[in-house]
Amino acid sequence: PTEYMASESASFAGAAWQVYTVTPSFTLSAGYGEKIVYLKVKNAYGESETVSDSITLSELPAVTAFQINNGATGAYSRTVTLNNAATGSPSEYMASEYADFSDAVWQTYTVAPTFTLSAGDGGKTVYFKVRNGHGDSAAVSDGITLRELPVVTVFRINGGTAKTANRAVTLNNTATGSLTEYMASESEHFAVAAWQAYPDAPIYSLTGGYG
């Protein structure tokens, strides 16, 4: 044979003769499911009979957009939103700060899941991929700079005891955000208070009087 013709139409509507090769490429029509391709060849004496074969085209998912906090350059909380868009009807997603996803597990897919960045200020990269019943998408990534604002998560005077006979008390606390200083006062406006180097359990002197 010198030429071939291929089509998903048994009548070869819209198809043209092309130079013959034993492994030509062919672009299937849009949409997923079973596809039938018809093929015939010809030489100087005429055309062959038509043959056909079928194949099922399954759609792998693809992440078409991915941004942390809608593309913000900085974050002030370790909890961020992974805004994304994907094709292929994904059922699950995986996110990690490791390119090999070694610490991640598959979770139910959503277009805006939350993700907790690792501790420590600075640049963070998050990798993201999705999957459906046919397989995984390629991984994508985005970066953001964490500038974590501090949060006091626990605060107790003298470990939470109700009474004290000593005006010098311990301000037991835990906090996030790579703290450098603290301020304590019996005034909700922190009148006259000053920033001091942060320890985990500073000593504070209560004002005179009882109650």
PDB file of C-alpha atoms in Angstrom:
ATOM      1  CA  PRO A   1       0.000   0.000   0.000  1.00  0.00           C
ATOM      2  CA  THR A   2       1.009   3.578  -0.661  1.00  0.00           C
ATOM      3  CA  GLU A   3      -1.719   5.426   1.254  1.00  0.00           C
ATOM      4  CA  TYR A   4      -4.143   4.878   4.122  1.00  0.00           C
ATOM      5  CA  MET A   5      -7.332   6.480   5.396  1.00  0.00           C
ATOM      6  CA  ALA A   6      -8.624   6.381   8.981  1.00  0.00           C
ATOM      7  CA  SER A   7     -11.822   7.681  10.534  1.00  0.00           C
ATOM      8  CA  GLU A   8     -14.335   7.127  13.305  1.00  0.00           C
ATOM      9  CA  SER A   9     -16.966   7.234  10.589  1.00  0.00           C
ATOM     10  CA  ALA A  10     -17.627   3.998   8.681  1.00  0.00           C
ATOM     11  CA  SER A  11     -18.206   6.138   5.576  1.00  0.00           C
ATOM     12  CA  PHE A  12     -14.875   7.940   6.121  1.00  0.00           C
ATOM     13  CA  ALA A  13     -16.707  11.279   6.032  1.00  0.00           C
ATOM     14  CA  GLY A  14     -14.186  14.139   6.156  1.00  0.00           C
ATOM     15  CA  ALA A  15     -11.162  11.800   5.996  1.00  0.00           C
ATOM     16  CA  ALA A  16      -8.326  12.127   3.475  1.00  0.00           C
ATOM     17  CA  TRP A  17      -5.763   9.746   2.062  1.00  0.00           C
ATOM     18  CA  GLN A  18      -2.356   9.986   3.716  1.00  0.00           C
ATOM     19  CA  VAL A  19       1.074   8.483   3.066  1.00  0.00           C
ATOM     20  CA  TYR A  20       1.048   4.898   4.301  1.00  0.00           C
ATOM     21  CA  THR A  21       2.923   3.860   7.465  1.00  0.00           C
ATOM     22  CA  VAL A  22       2.526   0.829   9.688  1.00  0.00           C
ATOM     23  CA  THR A  23       2.147   2.957  12.846  1.00  0.00           C
ATOM     24  CA  PRO A  24       0.330   6.194  12.037  1.00  0.00           C
ATOM     25  CA  SER A  25      -1.034   8.323  14.862  1.00  0.00           C
ATOM     26  CA  PHE A  26      -4.720   9.189  15.101  1.00  0.00           C
ATOM     27  CA  THR A  27      -6.570  11.684  17.300  1.00  0.00           C
ATOM     28  CA  LEU A  28      -9.761  10.295  18.793  1.00  0.00           C
ATOM     29  CA  SER A  29     -12.852  12.484  18.930  1.00  0.00           C
ATOM     30  CA  ALA A  30     -13.750  14.423  22.075  1.00  0.00           C
ATOM     31  CA  GLY A  31     -15.639  12.671  24.836  1.00  0.00           C
ATOM     32  CA  TYR A  32     -14.934   9.502  26.764  1.00  0.00           C
ATOM     33  CA  GLY A  33     -16.099   5.942  26.305  1.00  0.00           C
ATOM     34  CA  GLU A  34     -15.818   3.380  23.488  1.00  0.00           C
ATOM     35  CA  LYS A  35     -14.311   4.593  20.209  1.00  0.00           C
ATOM     36  CA  ILE A  36     -14.336   2.658  16.910  1.00  0.00           C
ATOM     37  CA  VAL A  37     -11.696   3.489  14.287  1.00  0.00           C
ATOM     38  CA  TYR A  38     -12.080   2.375  10.667  1.00  0.00           C
ATOM     39  CA  LEU A  39      -9.038   1.877   8.425  1.00  0.00           C
ATOM     40  CA  LYS A  40      -8.411   1.134   4.753  1.00  0.00           C
ATOM     41  CA  VAL A  41      -5.378   1.292   2.490  1.00  0.00           C
ATOM     42  CA  LYS A  42      -4.771   1.556  -1.233  1.00  0.00           C
ATOM     43  CA  ASN A  43      -2.114   1.066  -3.882  1.00  0.00           C
ATOM     44  CA  ALA A  44      -1.990   1.765  -7.593  1.00  0.00           C
ATOM     45  CA  TYR A  45      -4.581  -0.960  -8.261  1.00  0.00           C
ATOM     46  CA  GLY A  46      -7.270   0.142  -5.823  1.00  0.00           C
ATOM     47  CA  GLU A  47      -8.487   0.154  -2.241  1.00  0.00           C
ATOM     48  CA  SER A  48      -8.588  -2.572   0.399  1.00  0.00           C
ATOM     49  CA  GLU A  49     -11.665  -3.572   2.317  1.00  0.00           C
ATOM     50  CA  THR A  50     -12.367  -1.595   5.492  1.00  0.00           C
ATOM     51  CA  VAL A  51     -11.267  -2.992   8.858  1.00  0.00           C
ATOM     52  CA  SER A  52     -11.975  -1.598  12.327  1.00  0.00           C
ATOM     53  CA  ASP A  53     -10.998  -1.878  15.944  1.00  0.00           C
ATOM     54  CA  SER A  54     -12.365  -0.343  19.158  1.00  0.00           C
ATOM     55  CA  ILE A  55     -10.833   1.150  22.279  1.00  0.00           C
ATOM     56  CA  THR A  56     -12.258   2.758  25.429  1.00  0.00           C
ATOM     57  CA  LEU A  57     -10.988   6.253  26.162  1.00  0.00           C
ATOM     58  CA  SER A  58     -10.824   6.854  29.922  1.00  0.00           C
ATOM     59  CA  GLU A  59     -10.305  10.369  31.249  1.00  0.00           C
ATOM     60  CA  LEU A  60      -7.450  10.889  33.648  1.00  0.00           C
ATOM     61  CA  PRO A  61      -8.018  13.954  35.862  1.00  0.00           C
ATOM     62  CA  ALA A  62      -5.954  17.096  35.435  1.00  0.00           C
ATOM     63  CA  VAL A  63      -5.447  20.036  37.796  1.00  0.00           C
ATOM     64  CA  THR A  64      -6.032  23.132  35.679  1.00  0.00           C
ATOM     65  CA  ALA A  65      -5.521  25.780  38.392  1.00  0.00           C
ATOM     66  CA  PHE A  66      -3.933  25.767  41.835  1.00  0.00           C
ATOM     67  CA  GLN A  67      -3.251  28.637  44.251  1.00  0.00           C
ATOM     68  CA  ILE A  68      -2.688  28.935  47.978  1.00  0.00           C
ATOM     69  CA  ASN A  69      -5.065  31.498  49.528  1.00  0.00           C
ATOM     70  CA  ASN A  70      -6.186  32.606  46.042  1.00  0.00           C
ATOM     71  CA  GLY A  71      -2.642  33.501  45.014  1.00  0.00           C
ATOM     72  CA  ALA A  72      -1.629  35.574  48.048  1.00  0.00           C
ATOM     73  CA  THR A  73       2.123  35.999  48.496  1.00  0.00           C
ATOM     74  CA  GLY A  74       2.008  35.875  52.285  1.00  0.00           C
ATOM     75  CA  ALA A  75       0.019  34.115  54.990  1.00  0.00           C
ATOM     76  CA  TYR A  76      -0.375  35.047  58.639  1.00  0.00           C
ATOM     77  CA  SER A  77      -1.796  31.714  59.732  1.00  0.00           C
ATOM     78  CA  ARG A  78      -0.524  28.192  59.192  1.00  0.00           C
ATOM     79  CA  THR A  79      -4.029  27.192  58.075  1.00  0.00           C
ATOM     80  CA  VAL A  80      -4.388  28.063  54.389  1.00  0.00           C
ATOM     81  CA  THR A  81      -6.896  27.352  51.605  1.00  0.00           C
ATOM     82  CA  LEU A  82      -5.850  25.340  48.548  1.00  0.00           C
ATOM     83  CA  ASN A  83      -7.975  26.896  45.800  1.00  0.00           C
ATOM     84  CA  ASN A  84      -8.032  24.635  42.759  1.00  0.00           C
ATOM     85  CA  ALA A  85      -9.853  23.620  39.597  1.00  0.00           C
ATOM     86  CA  ALA A  86      -9.667  20.234  37.881  1.00  0.00           C
ATOM     87  CA  THR A  87     -11.101  18.284  34.985  1.00  0.00           C
ATOM     88  CA  GLY A  88     -12.012  14.614  34.904  1.00  0.00           C
ATOM     89  CA  SER A  89     -14.456  14.540  37.824  1.00  0.00           C
ATOM     90  CA  PRO A  90     -11.847  13.863  40.526  1.00  0.00           C
ATOM     91  CA  SER A  91     -13.056  12.061  43.635  1.00  0.00           C
ATOM     92  CA  GLU A  92     -10.045  12.626  45.900  1.00  0.00           C
ATOM     93  CA  TYR A  93      -7.082  14.945  46.380  1.00  0.00           C
ATOM     94  CA  MET A  94      -3.709  14.768  48.095  1.00  0.00           C
ATOM     95  CA  ALA A  95      -1.651  17.716  49.395  1.00  0.00           C
ATOM     96  CA  SER A  96       1.798  17.864  50.956  1.00  0.00           C
ATOM     97  CA  GLU A  97       4.877  20.008  51.427  1.00  0.00           C
ATOM     98  CA  TYR A  98       6.856  17.004  50.131  1.00  0.00           C
ATOM     99  CA  ALA A  99       7.100  16.494  46.358  1.00  0.00           C
ATOM    100  CA  ASP A 100       6.760  12.725  46.842  1.00  0.00           C
ATOM    101  CA  PHE A 101       3.642  13.137  49.035  1.00  0.00           C
ATOM    102  CA  SER A 102       5.311  10.833  51.591  1.00  0.00           C
ATOM    103  CA  ASP A 103       3.334  12.249  54.530  1.00  0.00           C
ATOM    104  CA  ALA A 104      -0.029  12.663  52.761  1.00  0.00           C
ATOM    105  CA  VAL A 105      -3.202  10.585  52.426  1.00  0.00           C
ATOM    106  CA  TRP A 106      -6.027  10.769  49.882  1.00  0.00           C
ATOM    107  CA  GLN A 107      -8.999  12.863  51.002  1.00  0.00           C
ATOM    108  CA  THR A 108     -12.446  13.593  49.559  1.00  0.00           C
ATOM    109  CA  TYR A 109     -12.075  16.144  46.767  1.00  0.00           C
ATOM    110  CA  THR A 110     -13.177  19.739  47.189  1.00  0.00           C
ATOM    111  CA  VAL A 111     -12.276  22.897  45.281  1.00  0.00           C
ATOM    112  CA  ALA A 112     -11.080  24.741  48.415  1.00  0.00           C
ATOM    113  CA  PRO A 113      -9.729  22.356  51.075  1.00  0.00           C
ATOM    114  CA  THR A 114      -7.795  23.702  54.038  1.00  0.00           C
ATOM    115  CA  PHE A 115      -4.175  22.733  54.668  1.00  0.00           C
ATOM    116  CA  THR A 116      -1.904  23.266  57.682  1.00  0.00           C
ATOM    117  CA  LEU A 117       1.563  24.521  56.791  1.00  0.00           C
ATOM    118  CA  SER A 118       4.570  23.236  58.694  1.00  0.00           C
ATOM    119  CA  ALA A 119       5.798  25.284  61.669  1.00  0.00           C
ATOM    120  CA  GLY A 120       8.316  28.060  61.167  1.00  0.00           C
ATOM    121  CA  ASP A 121       8.166  31.307  59.233  1.00  0.00           C
ATOM    122  CA  GLY A 122       9.467  31.551  55.672  1.00  0.00           C
ATOM    123  CA  GLY A 123       8.750  30.227  52.203  1.00  0.00           C
ATOM    124  CA  LYS A 124       6.476  27.179  51.926  1.00  0.00           C
ATOM    125  CA  THR A 125       5.717  25.073  48.857  1.00  0.00           C
ATOM    126  CA  VAL A 126       2.597  22.909  48.708  1.00  0.00           C
ATOM    127  CA  TYR A 127       2.212  20.092  46.162  1.00  0.00           C
ATOM    128  CA  PHE A 128      -1.260  19.024  45.043  1.00  0.00           C
ATOM    129  CA  LYS A 129      -2.775  16.269  42.889  1.00  0.00           C
ATOM    130  CA  VAL A 130      -6.162  14.635  42.334  1.00  0.00           C
ATOM    131  CA  ARG A 131      -7.431  11.263  41.197  1.00  0.00           C
ATOM    132  CA  ASN A 132     -10.525   9.566  39.818  1.00  0.00           C
ATOM    133  CA  GLY A 133     -11.355   5.951  39.086  1.00  0.00           C
ATOM    134  CA  HIS A 134      -8.907   5.887  36.173  1.00  0.00           C
ATOM    135  CA  GLY A 135      -5.792   7.198  37.928  1.00  0.00           C
ATOM    136  CA  ASP A 136      -3.871  10.184  39.288  1.00  0.00           C
ATOM    137  CA  SER A 137      -3.293  13.593  37.780  1.00  0.00           C
ATOM    138  CA  ALA A 138       0.127  15.144  37.453  1.00  0.00           C
ATOM    139  CA  ALA A 139       1.202  17.069  40.556  1.00  0.00           C
ATOM    140  CA  VAL A 140       1.162  20.865  40.643  1.00  0.00           C
ATOM    141  CA  SER A 141       2.529  23.258  43.256  1.00  0.00           C
ATOM    142  CA  ASP A 142       2.339  26.789  44.582  1.00  0.00           C
ATOM    143  CA  GLY A 143       4.371  28.765  47.104  1.00  0.00           C
ATOM    144  CA  ILE A 144       3.576  31.212  49.883  1.00  0.00           C
ATOM    145  CA  THR A 145       5.564  32.974  52.596  1.00  0.00           C
ATOM    146  CA  LEU A 146       4.390  32.269  56.135  1.00  0.00           C
ATOM    147  CA  ARG A 147       4.511  35.258  58.447  1.00  0.00           C
ATOM    148  CA  GLU A 148       2.702  33.638  61.331  1.00  0.00           C
ATOM    149  CA  LEU A 149       0.918  35.915  63.793  1.00  0.00           C
ATOM    150  CA  PRO A 150       1.162  34.582  67.360  1.00  0.00           C
ATOM    151  CA  VAL A 151      -1.797  32.926  69.051  1.00  0.00           C
ATOM    152  CA  VAL A 152      -2.053  32.209  72.794  1.00  0.00           C
ATOM    153  CA  THR A 153      -3.634  28.755  72.982  1.00  0.00           C
ATOM    154  CA  VAL A 154      -3.532  28.189  76.767  1.00  0.00           C
ATOM    155  CA  PHE A 155      -3.265  30.676  79.647  1.00  0.00           C
ATOM    156  CA  ARG A 156      -3.471  29.866  83.373  1.00  0.00           C
ATOM    157  CA  ILE A 157      -2.327  31.763  86.486  1.00  0.00           C
ATOM    158  CA  ASN A 158      -0.387  29.401  88.746  1.00  0.00           C
ATOM    159  CA  GLY A 159      -1.422  26.464  86.608  1.00  0.00           C
ATOM    160  CA  GLY A 160      -5.120  27.267  87.015  1.00  0.00           C
ATOM    161  CA  THR A 161      -5.415  27.343  90.822  1.00  0.00           C
ATOM    162  CA  ALA A 162      -8.243  29.522  92.144  1.00  0.00           C
ATOM    163  CA  LYS A 163      -6.378  31.215  95.017  1.00  0.00           C
ATOM    164  CA  THR A 164      -2.906  32.377  95.949  1.00  0.00           C
ATOM    165  CA  ALA A 165      -1.339  33.785  99.128  1.00  0.00           C
ATOM    166  CA  ASN A 166       1.580  35.262  97.214  1.00  0.00           C
ATOM    167  CA  ARG A 167       1.342  38.274  94.899  1.00  0.00           C
ATOM    168  CA  ALA A 168       4.115  36.811  92.708  1.00  0.00           C
ATOM    169  CA  VAL A 169       2.345  34.377  90.387  1.00  0.00           C
ATOM    170  CA  THR A 170       3.348  32.302  87.394  1.00  0.00           C
ATOM    171  CA  LEU A 171       1.676  32.981  84.047  1.00  0.00           C
ATOM    172  CA  ASN A 172       1.598  29.488  82.562  1.00  0.00           C
ATOM    173  CA  ASN A 173       0.926  29.654  78.832  1.00  0.00           C
ATOM    174  CA  THR A 174       1.414  28.010  75.473  1.00  0.00           C
ATOM    175  CA  ALA A 175       1.342  29.811  72.162  1.00  0.00           C
ATOM    176  CA  THR A 176       2.075  29.395  68.470  1.00  0.00           C
ATOM    177  CA  GLY A 177       3.908  31.691  66.082  1.00  0.00           C
ATOM    178  CA  SER A 178       7.624  31.695  66.976  1.00  0.00           C
ATOM    179  CA  LEU A 179       7.194  34.167  69.828  1.00  0.00           C
ATOM    180  CA  THR A 180       9.797  36.738  70.806  1.00  0.00           C
ATOM    181  CA  GLU A 181       8.074  38.862  73.477  1.00  0.00           C
ATOM    182  CA  TYR A 182       5.086  38.954  75.816  1.00  0.00           C
ATOM    183  CA  MET A 183       3.093  41.624  77.646  1.00  0.00           C
ATOM    184  CA  ALA A 184       1.026  41.109  80.808  1.00  0.00           C
ATOM    185  CA  SER A 185      -1.187  43.481  82.724  1.00  0.00           C
ATOM    186  CA  GLU A 186      -4.229  43.656  85.011  1.00  0.00           C
ATOM    187  CA  SER A 187      -5.524  46.314  82.611  1.00  0.00           C
ATOM    188  CA  GLU A 188      -7.332  45.077  79.523  1.00  0.00           C
ATOM    189  CA  HIS A 189      -5.738  48.004  77.701  1.00  0.00           C
ATOM    190  CA  PHE A 190      -2.281  46.980  78.958  1.00  0.00           C
ATOM    191  CA  ALA A 191      -1.809  50.398  80.588  1.00  0.00           C
ATOM    192  CA  VAL A 192       1.808  50.972  81.637  1.00  0.00           C
ATOM    193  CA  ALA A 193       2.764  47.430  80.500  1.00  0.00           C
ATOM    194  CA  ALA A 194       5.865  46.885  78.394  1.00  0.00           C
ATOM    195  CA  TRP A 195       7.028  44.139  76.045  1.00  0.00           C
ATOM    196  CA  GLN A 196       9.478  41.695  77.610  1.00  0.00           C
ATOM    197  CA  ALA A 197      11.522  38.766  76.320  1.00  0.00           C
ATOM    198  CA  TYR A 198       9.240  35.739  76.065  1.00  0.00           C
ATOM    199  CA  PRO A 199       9.608  32.788  78.452  1.00  0.00           C
ATOM    200  CA  ASP A 200       7.140  29.904  78.753  1.00  0.00           C
ATOM    201  CA  ALA A 201       6.188  30.750  82.336  1.00  0.00           C
ATOM    202  CA  PRO A 202       6.969  34.343  83.311  1.00  0.00           C
ATOM    203  CA  ILE A 203       6.530  35.637  86.873  1.00  0.00           C
ATOM    204  CA  TYR A 204       4.038  38.448  87.403  1.00  0.00           C
ATOM    205  CA  SER A 205       3.448  40.562  90.524  1.00  0.00           C
ATOM    206  CA  LEU A 206      -0.218  41.184  91.300  1.00  0.00           C
ATOM    207  CA  THR A 207      -1.234  44.643  92.481  1.00  0.00           C
ATOM    208  CA  GLY A 208      -1.799  45.350  96.188  1.00  0.00           C
ATOM    209  CA  GLY A 209      -5.060  44.391  97.878  1.00  0.00           C
ATOM    210  CA  TYR A 210      -6.948  41.149  98.079  1.00  0.00           C
ATOM    211  CA  GLY A 211      -9.745  39.628  96.050  1.00  0.00           C
TER     212      GLY A 211
END
